[in-house]
Coordinates of N, CA and C in Angstrom, one line a residue:
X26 N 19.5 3.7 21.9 CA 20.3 3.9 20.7 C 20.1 2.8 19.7
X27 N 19.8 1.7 20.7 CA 19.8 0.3 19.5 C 18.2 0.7 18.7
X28 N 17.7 0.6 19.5 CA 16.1 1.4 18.9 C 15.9 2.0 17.7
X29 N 16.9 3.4 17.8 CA 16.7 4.3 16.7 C 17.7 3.7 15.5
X30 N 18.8 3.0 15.2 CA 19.1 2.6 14.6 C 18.7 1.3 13.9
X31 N 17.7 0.4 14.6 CA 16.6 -0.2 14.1 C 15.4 0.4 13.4
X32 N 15.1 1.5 14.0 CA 14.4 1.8 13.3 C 14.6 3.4 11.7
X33 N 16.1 3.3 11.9 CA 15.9 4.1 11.2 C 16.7 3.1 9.7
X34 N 16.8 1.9 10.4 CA 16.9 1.0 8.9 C 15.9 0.9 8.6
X35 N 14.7 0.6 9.0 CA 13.2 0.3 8.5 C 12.8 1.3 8.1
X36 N 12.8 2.5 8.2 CA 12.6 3.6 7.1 C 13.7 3.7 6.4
X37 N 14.9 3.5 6.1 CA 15.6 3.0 4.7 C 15.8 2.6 3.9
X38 N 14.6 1.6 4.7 CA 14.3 0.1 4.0 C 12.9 0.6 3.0
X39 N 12.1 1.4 3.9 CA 11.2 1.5 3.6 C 11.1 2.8 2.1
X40 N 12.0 3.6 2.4 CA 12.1 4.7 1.5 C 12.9 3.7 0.1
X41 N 13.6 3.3 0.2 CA 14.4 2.0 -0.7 C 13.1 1.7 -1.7
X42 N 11.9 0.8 -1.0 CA 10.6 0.1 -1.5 C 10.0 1.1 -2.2
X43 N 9.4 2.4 -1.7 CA 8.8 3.3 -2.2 C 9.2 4.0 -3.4
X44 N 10.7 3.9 -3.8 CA 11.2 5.0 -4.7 C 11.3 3.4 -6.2
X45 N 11.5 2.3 -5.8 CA 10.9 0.8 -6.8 C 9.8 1.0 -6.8
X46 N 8.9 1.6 -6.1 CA 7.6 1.2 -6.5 C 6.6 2.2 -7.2
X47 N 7.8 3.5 -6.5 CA 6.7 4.5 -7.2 C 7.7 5.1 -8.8
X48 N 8.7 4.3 -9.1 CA 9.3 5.2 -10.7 C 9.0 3.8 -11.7
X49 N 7.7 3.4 -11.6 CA 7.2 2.7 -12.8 C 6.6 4.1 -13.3
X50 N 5.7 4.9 -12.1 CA 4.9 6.3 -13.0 C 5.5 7.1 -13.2
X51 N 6.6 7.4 -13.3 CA 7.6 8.4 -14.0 C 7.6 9.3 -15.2
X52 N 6.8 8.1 -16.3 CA 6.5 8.9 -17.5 C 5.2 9.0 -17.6
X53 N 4.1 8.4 -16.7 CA 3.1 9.1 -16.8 C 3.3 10.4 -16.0
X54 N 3.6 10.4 -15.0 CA 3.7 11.7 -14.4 C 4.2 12.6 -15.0
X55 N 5.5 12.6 -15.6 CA 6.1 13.7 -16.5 C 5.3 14.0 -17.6
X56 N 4.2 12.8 -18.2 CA 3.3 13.4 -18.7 C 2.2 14.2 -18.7
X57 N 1.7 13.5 -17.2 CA 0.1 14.9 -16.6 C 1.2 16.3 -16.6
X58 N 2.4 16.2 -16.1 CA 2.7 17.6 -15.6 C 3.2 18.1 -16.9
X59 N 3.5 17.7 -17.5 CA 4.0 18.6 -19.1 C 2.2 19.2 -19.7
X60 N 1.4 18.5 -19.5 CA 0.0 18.6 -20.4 C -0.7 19.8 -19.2
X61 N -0.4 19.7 -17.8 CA -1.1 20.3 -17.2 C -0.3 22.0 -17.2
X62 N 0.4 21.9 -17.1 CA 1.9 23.0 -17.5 C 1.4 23.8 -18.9
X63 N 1.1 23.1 -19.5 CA 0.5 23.5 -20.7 C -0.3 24.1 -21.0
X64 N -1.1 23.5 -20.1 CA -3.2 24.6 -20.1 C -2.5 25.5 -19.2
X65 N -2.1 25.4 -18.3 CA -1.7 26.4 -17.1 C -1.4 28.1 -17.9
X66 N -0.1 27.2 -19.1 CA 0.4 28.6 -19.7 C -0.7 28.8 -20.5
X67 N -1.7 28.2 -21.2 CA -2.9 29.4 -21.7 C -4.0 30.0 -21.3
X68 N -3.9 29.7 -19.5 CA -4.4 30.9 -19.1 C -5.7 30.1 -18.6
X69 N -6.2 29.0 -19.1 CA -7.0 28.2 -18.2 C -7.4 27.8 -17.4
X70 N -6.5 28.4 -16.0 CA -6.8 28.5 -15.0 C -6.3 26.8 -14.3
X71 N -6.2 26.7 -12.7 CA -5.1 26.0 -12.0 C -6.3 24.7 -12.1
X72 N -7.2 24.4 -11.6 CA -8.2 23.8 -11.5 C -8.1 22.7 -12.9
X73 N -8.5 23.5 -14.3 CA -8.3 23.0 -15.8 C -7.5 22.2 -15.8
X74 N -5.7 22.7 -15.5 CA -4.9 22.0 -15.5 C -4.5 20.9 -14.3
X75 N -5.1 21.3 -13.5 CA -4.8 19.8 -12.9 C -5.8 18.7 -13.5
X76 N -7.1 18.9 -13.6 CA -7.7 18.2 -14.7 C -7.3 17.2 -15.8
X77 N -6.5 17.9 -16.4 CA -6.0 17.9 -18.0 C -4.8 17.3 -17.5
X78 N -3.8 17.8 -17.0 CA -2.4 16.5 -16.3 C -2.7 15.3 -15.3
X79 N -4.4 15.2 -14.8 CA -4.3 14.1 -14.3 C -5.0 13.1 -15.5
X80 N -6.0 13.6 -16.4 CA -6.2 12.9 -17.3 C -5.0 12.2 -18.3
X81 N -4.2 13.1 -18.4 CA -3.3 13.2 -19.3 C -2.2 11.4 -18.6
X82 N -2.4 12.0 -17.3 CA -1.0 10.9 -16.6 C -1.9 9.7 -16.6
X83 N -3.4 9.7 -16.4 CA -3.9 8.2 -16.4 C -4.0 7.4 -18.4
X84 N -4.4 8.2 -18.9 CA -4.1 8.2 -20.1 C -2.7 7.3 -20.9
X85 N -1.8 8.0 -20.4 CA -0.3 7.9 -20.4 C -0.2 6.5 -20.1
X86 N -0.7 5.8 -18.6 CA -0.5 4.7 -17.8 C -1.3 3.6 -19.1
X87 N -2.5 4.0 -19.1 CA -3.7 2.9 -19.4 C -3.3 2.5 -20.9
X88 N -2.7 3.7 -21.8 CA -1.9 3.2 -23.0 C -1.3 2.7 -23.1
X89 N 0.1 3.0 -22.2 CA 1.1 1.9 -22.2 C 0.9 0.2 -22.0
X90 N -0.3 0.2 -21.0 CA -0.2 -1.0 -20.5 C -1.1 -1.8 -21.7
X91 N -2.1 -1.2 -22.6 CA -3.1 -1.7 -23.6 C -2.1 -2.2 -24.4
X92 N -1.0 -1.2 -25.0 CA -0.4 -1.6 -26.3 C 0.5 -2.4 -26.1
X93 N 1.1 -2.6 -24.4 CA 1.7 -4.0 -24.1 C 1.2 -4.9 -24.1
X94 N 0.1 -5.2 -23.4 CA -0.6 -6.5 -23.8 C -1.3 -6.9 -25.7
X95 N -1.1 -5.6 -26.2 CA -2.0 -6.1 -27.6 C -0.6 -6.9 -28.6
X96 N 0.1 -5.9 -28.4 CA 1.7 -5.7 -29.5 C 2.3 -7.0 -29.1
X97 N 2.2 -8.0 -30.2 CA 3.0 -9.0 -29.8 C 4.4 -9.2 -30.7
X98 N 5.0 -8.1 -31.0 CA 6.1 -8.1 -31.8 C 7.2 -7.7 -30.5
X99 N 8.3 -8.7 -30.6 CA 9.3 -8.1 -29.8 C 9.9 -7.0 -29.3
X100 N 10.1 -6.7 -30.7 CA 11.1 -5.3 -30.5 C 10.1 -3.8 -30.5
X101 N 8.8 -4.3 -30.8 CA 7.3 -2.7 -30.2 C 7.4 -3.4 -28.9
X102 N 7.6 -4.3 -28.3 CA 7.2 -4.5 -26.8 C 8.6 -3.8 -25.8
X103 N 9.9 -4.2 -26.6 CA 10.6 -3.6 -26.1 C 11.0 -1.6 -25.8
X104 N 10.4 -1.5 -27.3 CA 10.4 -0.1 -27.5 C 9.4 0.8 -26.1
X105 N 8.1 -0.1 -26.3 CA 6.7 0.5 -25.0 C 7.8 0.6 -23.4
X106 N 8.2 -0.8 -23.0 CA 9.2 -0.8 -21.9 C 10.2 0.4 -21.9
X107 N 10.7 0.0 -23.0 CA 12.1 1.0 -22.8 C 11.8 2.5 -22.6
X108 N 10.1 3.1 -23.2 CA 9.8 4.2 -22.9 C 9.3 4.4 -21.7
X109 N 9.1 3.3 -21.2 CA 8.6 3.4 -19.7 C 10.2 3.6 -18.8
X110 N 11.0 2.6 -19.1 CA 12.2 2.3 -18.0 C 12.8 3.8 -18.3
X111 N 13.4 4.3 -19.4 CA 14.0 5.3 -19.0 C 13.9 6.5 -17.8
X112 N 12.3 6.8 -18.2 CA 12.2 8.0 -16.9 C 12.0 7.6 -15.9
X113 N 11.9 6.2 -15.7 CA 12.0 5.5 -14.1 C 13.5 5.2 -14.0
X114 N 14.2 5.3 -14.6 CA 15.8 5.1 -14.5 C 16.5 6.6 -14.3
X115 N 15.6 7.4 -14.8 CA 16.4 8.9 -14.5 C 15.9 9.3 -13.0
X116 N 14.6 9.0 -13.1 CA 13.9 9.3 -11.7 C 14.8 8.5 -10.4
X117 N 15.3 7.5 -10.8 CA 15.6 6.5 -10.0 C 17.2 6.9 -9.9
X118 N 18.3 7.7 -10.8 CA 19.3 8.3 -10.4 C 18.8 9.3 -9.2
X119 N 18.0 10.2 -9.9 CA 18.0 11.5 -9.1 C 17.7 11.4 -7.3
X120 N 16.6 10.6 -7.6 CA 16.2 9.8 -6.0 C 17.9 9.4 -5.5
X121 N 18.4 8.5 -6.0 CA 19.5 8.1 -5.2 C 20.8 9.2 -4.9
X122 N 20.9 9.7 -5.9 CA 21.5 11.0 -5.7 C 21.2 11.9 -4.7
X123 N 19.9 12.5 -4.7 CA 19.3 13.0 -3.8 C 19.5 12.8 -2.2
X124 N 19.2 11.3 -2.0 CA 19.6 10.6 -0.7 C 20.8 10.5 -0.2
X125 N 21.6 10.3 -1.3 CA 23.2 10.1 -0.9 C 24.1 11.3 -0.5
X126 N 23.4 12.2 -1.4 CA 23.9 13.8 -1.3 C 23.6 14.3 0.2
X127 N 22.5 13.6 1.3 CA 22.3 13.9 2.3 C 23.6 13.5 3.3
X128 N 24.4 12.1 3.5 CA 25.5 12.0 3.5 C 26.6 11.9 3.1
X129 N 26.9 11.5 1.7 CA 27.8 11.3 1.1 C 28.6 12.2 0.3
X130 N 29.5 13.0 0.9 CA 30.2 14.2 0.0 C 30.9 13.8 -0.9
X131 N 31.4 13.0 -1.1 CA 32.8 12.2 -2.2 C 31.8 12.3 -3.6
X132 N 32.1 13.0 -4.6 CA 31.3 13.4 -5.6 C 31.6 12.2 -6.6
X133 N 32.4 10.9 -6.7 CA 32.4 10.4 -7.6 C 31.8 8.9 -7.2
X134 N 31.7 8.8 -5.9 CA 31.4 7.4 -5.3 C 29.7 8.0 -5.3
X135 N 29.5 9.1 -4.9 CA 27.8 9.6 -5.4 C 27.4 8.9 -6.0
X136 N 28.4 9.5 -7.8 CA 27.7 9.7 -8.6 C 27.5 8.1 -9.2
X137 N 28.6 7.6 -8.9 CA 28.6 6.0 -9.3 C 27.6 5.2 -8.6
X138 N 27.4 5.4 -7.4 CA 25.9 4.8 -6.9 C 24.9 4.9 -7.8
X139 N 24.4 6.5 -7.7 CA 23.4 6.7 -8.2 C 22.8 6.2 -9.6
X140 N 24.2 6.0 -10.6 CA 24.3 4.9 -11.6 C 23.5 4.0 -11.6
X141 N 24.3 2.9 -10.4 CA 23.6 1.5 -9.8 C 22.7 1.4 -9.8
X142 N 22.1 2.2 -8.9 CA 20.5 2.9 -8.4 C 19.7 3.0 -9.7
X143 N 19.9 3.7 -10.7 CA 19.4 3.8 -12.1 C 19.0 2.3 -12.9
X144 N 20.1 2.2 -13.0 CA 20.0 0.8 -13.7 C 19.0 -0.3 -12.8
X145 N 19.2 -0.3 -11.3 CA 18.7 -1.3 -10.9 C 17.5 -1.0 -10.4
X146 N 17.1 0.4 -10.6 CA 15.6 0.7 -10.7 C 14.4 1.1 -12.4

């Protein structure tokens, strides 16, 4: 018993790390899949579009990070971040939401986590 509850904080722990590490790509991702969605609906075939949304999501990444390093004005540096933090902030509700909804039925202590979770992802 001690076992499994050691180890099932280490994959808590671990799913915790992974959802910080992976909603920096949030808006590139929602970008490959909006562009790949796109060719999809004209008929281009599945192949095209994964093409075209994975170009699209590396694209997405490699701009962001150029025009942060180039733009030395505050408030464009803040604007590039802030376009980055938001869908890692929505992504980062829904994740927490998602996980809590697996035990946590009280709909307002949820939803106020998942808040936390937002903000501090």
């Amino acid at each position: 018993m001690t076992l499994l509850l050691i180890l099932g904080v280490a994959a808590g722990l671990y799913i915790l790390w992974l959802v910080f590490t992976l909603a920096i790509y949030a808006l590139p991702l929602y970008a490959g899949m909006a562009a790949g969605f796109w060719v999809n609906s004209t008929g281009s075939g599945i192949l095209a579009a994964l093409g075209v949304g994975l170009a699209a999501a590396i694209a997405t990444l490699l701009l962001g990070q150029c025009l942060f390093q180039m733009v030395r004005s505050p408030i464009l540096r803040a604007t590039i971040a802030l376009a980055f933090a938001v869908p890692a902030g929505v992504a980062g509700f829904s994740a927490v939401d998602g996980i809590l909804s697996l035990g946590l039925h009280a709909d307002g202590w949820r939803h106020a986590l998942a808040w936390v979770g937002a903000i501090v992802i």
